[in-house]
Short mmCIF file of C-alpha atoms in Angstrom, two decimals:
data_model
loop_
_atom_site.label_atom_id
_atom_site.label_comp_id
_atom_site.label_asym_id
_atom_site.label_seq_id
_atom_site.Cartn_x
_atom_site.Cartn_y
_atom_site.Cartn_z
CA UNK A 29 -25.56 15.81 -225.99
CA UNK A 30 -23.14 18.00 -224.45
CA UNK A 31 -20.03 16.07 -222.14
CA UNK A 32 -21.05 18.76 -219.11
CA UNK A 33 -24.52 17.19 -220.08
CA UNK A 34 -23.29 13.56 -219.66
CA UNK A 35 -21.30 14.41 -216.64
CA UNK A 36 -24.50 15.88 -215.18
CA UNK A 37 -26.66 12.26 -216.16
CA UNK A 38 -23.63 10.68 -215.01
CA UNK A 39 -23.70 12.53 -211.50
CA UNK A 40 -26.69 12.48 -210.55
CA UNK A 41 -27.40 8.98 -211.26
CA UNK A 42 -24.59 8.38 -209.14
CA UNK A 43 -25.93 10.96 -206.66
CA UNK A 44 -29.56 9.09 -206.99
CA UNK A 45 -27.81 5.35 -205.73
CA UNK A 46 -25.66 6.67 -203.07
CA UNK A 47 -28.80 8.28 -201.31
CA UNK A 48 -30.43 5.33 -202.22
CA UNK A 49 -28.15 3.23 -200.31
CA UNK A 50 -28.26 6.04 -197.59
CA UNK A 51 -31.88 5.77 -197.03
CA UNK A 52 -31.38 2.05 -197.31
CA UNK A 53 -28.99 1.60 -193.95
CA UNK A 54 -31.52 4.29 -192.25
CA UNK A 55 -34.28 2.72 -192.62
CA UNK A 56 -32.73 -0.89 -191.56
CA UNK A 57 -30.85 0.67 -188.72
CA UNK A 58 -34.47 2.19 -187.62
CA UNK A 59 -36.36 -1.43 -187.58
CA UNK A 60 -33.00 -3.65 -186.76
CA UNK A 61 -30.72 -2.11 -183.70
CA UNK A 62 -28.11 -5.28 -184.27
CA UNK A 63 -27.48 -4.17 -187.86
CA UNK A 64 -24.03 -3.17 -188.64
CA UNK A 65 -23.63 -0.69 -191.70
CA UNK A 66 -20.84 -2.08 -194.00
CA UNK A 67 -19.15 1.90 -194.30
CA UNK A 68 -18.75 1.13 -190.52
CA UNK A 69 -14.89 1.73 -190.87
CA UNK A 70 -14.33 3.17 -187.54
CA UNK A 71 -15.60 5.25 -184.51
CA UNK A 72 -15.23 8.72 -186.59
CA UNK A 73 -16.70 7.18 -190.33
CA UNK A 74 -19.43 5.25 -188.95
CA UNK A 75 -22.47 5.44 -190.78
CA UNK A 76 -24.21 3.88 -188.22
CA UNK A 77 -24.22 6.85 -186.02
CA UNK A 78 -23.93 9.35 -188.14
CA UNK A 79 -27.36 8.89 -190.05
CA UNK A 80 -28.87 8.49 -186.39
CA UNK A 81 -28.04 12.05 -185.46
CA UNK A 82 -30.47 14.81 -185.37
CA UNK A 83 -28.88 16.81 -188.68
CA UNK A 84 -29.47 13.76 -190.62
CA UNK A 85 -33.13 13.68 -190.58
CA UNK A 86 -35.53 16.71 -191.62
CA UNK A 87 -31.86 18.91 -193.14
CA UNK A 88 -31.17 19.35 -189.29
CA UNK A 89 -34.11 22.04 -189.39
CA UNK A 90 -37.24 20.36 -189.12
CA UNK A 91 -36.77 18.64 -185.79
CA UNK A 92 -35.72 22.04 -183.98
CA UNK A 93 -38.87 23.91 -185.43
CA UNK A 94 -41.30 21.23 -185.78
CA UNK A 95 -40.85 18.75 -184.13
CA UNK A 96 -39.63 15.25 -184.74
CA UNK A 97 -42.92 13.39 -185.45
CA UNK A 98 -43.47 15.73 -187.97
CA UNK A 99 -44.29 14.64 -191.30
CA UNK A 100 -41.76 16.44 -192.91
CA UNK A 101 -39.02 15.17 -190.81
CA UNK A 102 -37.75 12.41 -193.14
CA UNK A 103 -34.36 10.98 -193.28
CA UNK A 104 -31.97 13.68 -195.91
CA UNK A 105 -31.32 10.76 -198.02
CA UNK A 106 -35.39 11.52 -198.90
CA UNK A 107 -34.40 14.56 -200.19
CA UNK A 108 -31.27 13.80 -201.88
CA UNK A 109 -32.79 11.29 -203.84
CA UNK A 110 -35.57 13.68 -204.98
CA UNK A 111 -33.14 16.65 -205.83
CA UNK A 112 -30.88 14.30 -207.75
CA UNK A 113 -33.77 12.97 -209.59
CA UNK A 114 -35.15 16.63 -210.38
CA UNK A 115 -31.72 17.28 -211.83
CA UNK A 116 -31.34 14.37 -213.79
CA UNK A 117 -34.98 14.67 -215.22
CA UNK A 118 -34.41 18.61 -216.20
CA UNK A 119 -30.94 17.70 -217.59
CA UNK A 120 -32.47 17.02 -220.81
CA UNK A 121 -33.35 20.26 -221.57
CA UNK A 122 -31.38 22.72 -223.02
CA UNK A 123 -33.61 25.86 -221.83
CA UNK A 124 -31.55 28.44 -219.82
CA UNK A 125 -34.04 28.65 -217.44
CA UNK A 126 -34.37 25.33 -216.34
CA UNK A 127 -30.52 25.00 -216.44
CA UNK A 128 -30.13 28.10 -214.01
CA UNK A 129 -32.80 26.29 -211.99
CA UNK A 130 -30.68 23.33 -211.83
CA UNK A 131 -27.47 25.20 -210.78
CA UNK A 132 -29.51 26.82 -208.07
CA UNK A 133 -31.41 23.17 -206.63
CA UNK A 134 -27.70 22.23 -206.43
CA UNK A 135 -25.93 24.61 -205.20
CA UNK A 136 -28.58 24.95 -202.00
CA UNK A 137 -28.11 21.45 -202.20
CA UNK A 138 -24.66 21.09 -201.86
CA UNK A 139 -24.43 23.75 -198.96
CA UNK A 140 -27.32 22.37 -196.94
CA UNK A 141 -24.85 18.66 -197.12
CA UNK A 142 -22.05 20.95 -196.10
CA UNK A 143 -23.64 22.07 -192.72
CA UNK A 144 -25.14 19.01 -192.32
CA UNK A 145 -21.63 17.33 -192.09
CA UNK A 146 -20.05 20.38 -190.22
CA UNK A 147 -22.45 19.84 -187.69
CA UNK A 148 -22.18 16.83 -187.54
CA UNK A 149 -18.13 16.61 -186.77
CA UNK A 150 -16.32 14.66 -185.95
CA UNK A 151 -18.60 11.84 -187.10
CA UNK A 152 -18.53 11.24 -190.86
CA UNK A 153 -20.40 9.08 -193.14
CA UNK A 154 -18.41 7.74 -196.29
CA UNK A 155 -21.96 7.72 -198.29
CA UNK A 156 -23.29 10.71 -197.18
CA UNK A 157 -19.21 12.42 -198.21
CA UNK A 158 -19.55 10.77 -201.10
CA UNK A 159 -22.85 12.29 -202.09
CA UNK A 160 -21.51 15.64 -201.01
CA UNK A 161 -18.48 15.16 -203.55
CA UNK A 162 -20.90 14.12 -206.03
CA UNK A 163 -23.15 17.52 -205.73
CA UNK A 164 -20.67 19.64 -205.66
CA UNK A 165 -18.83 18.38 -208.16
CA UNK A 166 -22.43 18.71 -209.99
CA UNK A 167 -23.04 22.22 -209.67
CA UNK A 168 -19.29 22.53 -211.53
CA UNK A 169 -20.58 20.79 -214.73
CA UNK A 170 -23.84 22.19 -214.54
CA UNK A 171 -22.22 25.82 -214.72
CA UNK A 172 -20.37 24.77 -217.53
CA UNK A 173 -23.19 23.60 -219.29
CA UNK A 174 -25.23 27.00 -218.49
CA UNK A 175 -22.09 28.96 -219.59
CA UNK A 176 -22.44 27.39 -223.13
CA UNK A 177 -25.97 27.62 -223.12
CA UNK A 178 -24.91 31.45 -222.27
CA UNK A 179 -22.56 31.84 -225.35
CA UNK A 180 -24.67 30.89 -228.33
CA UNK A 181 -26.82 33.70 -229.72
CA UNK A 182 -30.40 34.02 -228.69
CA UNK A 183 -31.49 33.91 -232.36
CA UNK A 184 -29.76 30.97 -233.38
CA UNK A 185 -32.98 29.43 -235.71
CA UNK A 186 -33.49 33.01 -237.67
CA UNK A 187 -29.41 33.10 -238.27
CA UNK A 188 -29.42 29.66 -239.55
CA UNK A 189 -33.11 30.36 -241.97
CA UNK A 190 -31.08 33.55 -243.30
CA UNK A 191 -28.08 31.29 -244.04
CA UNK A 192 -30.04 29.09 -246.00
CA UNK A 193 -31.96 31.75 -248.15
#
């Protein structure tokens, strides 16, 4: 196993428990007003109210153009936690296709966090940052891993069968 491809395990594992811990305080904060988040740290990172705004539920979009008792307007943690698991389920393979697929579930990823938080300003969530750091700093390793998937020969197996006759 490759170190991008440990990174990659490594990431989105860690990607997998903060949105974990995401949906965690949304779904308490939906069925307990009193709770207090503990990444409460101030009036700017407050969890608390950012994961109660409208951009964190549905990627911001489904609200707007479905409406917000729409089925698919679940809390973005939902979807982290399923885009982190895709990645750390196709991370095993060594196919260039599924890598590229990876990089691109990522990348879409990471920018749909990044407009999320923009929009979001000046209210911040230390998780939901966190997460951010930890996709973006994905789709680096996974384009390291595709670039070395890129630089070994197609025909690897009939190189190595010639070698041995």
């Amino acid at each position: 196993m490759s170190c991008s491809s440990i990174l990659t395990t490594t990431l989105s594992l860690t990607g997998i428990l903060l949105s974990s811990s995401s949906l965690y305080i949304t779904t308490t904060l939906s069925s307990d007003k009193t709770f207090v988040a503990p990444c409460d740290l101030s009036p700017t990172l407050n969890c608390s109210s950012f994961l109660t705004t409208p951009y964190s539920s549905g990627l911001g979009l489904v609200g707007p153009l479905l409406g917000n008792d729409h089925q698919a307007n679940l809390p973005n943690s939902v979807f982290s936690i399923i885009v982190f698991t895709v990645i750390f389920l196709a991370n095993f393979s060594s196919n260039l296709s599924v890598v590229t697929m990876m990089l691109v579930l990522s990348t879409i990823t990471s920018i749909i966090s990044s407009t999320v938080v923009i929009m979001s300003l000046p209210m911040m969530c230390p998780i939901y940052l966190s997460s951010l750091v930890t996709s973006m700093l994905m789709v680096m390793t996974i384009i390291s891993k595709r670039r070395s998937l890129d630089s070994f020969p197609t025909n690897n197996i009939n190189q190595a069968f010639k070698k041995l006759i």
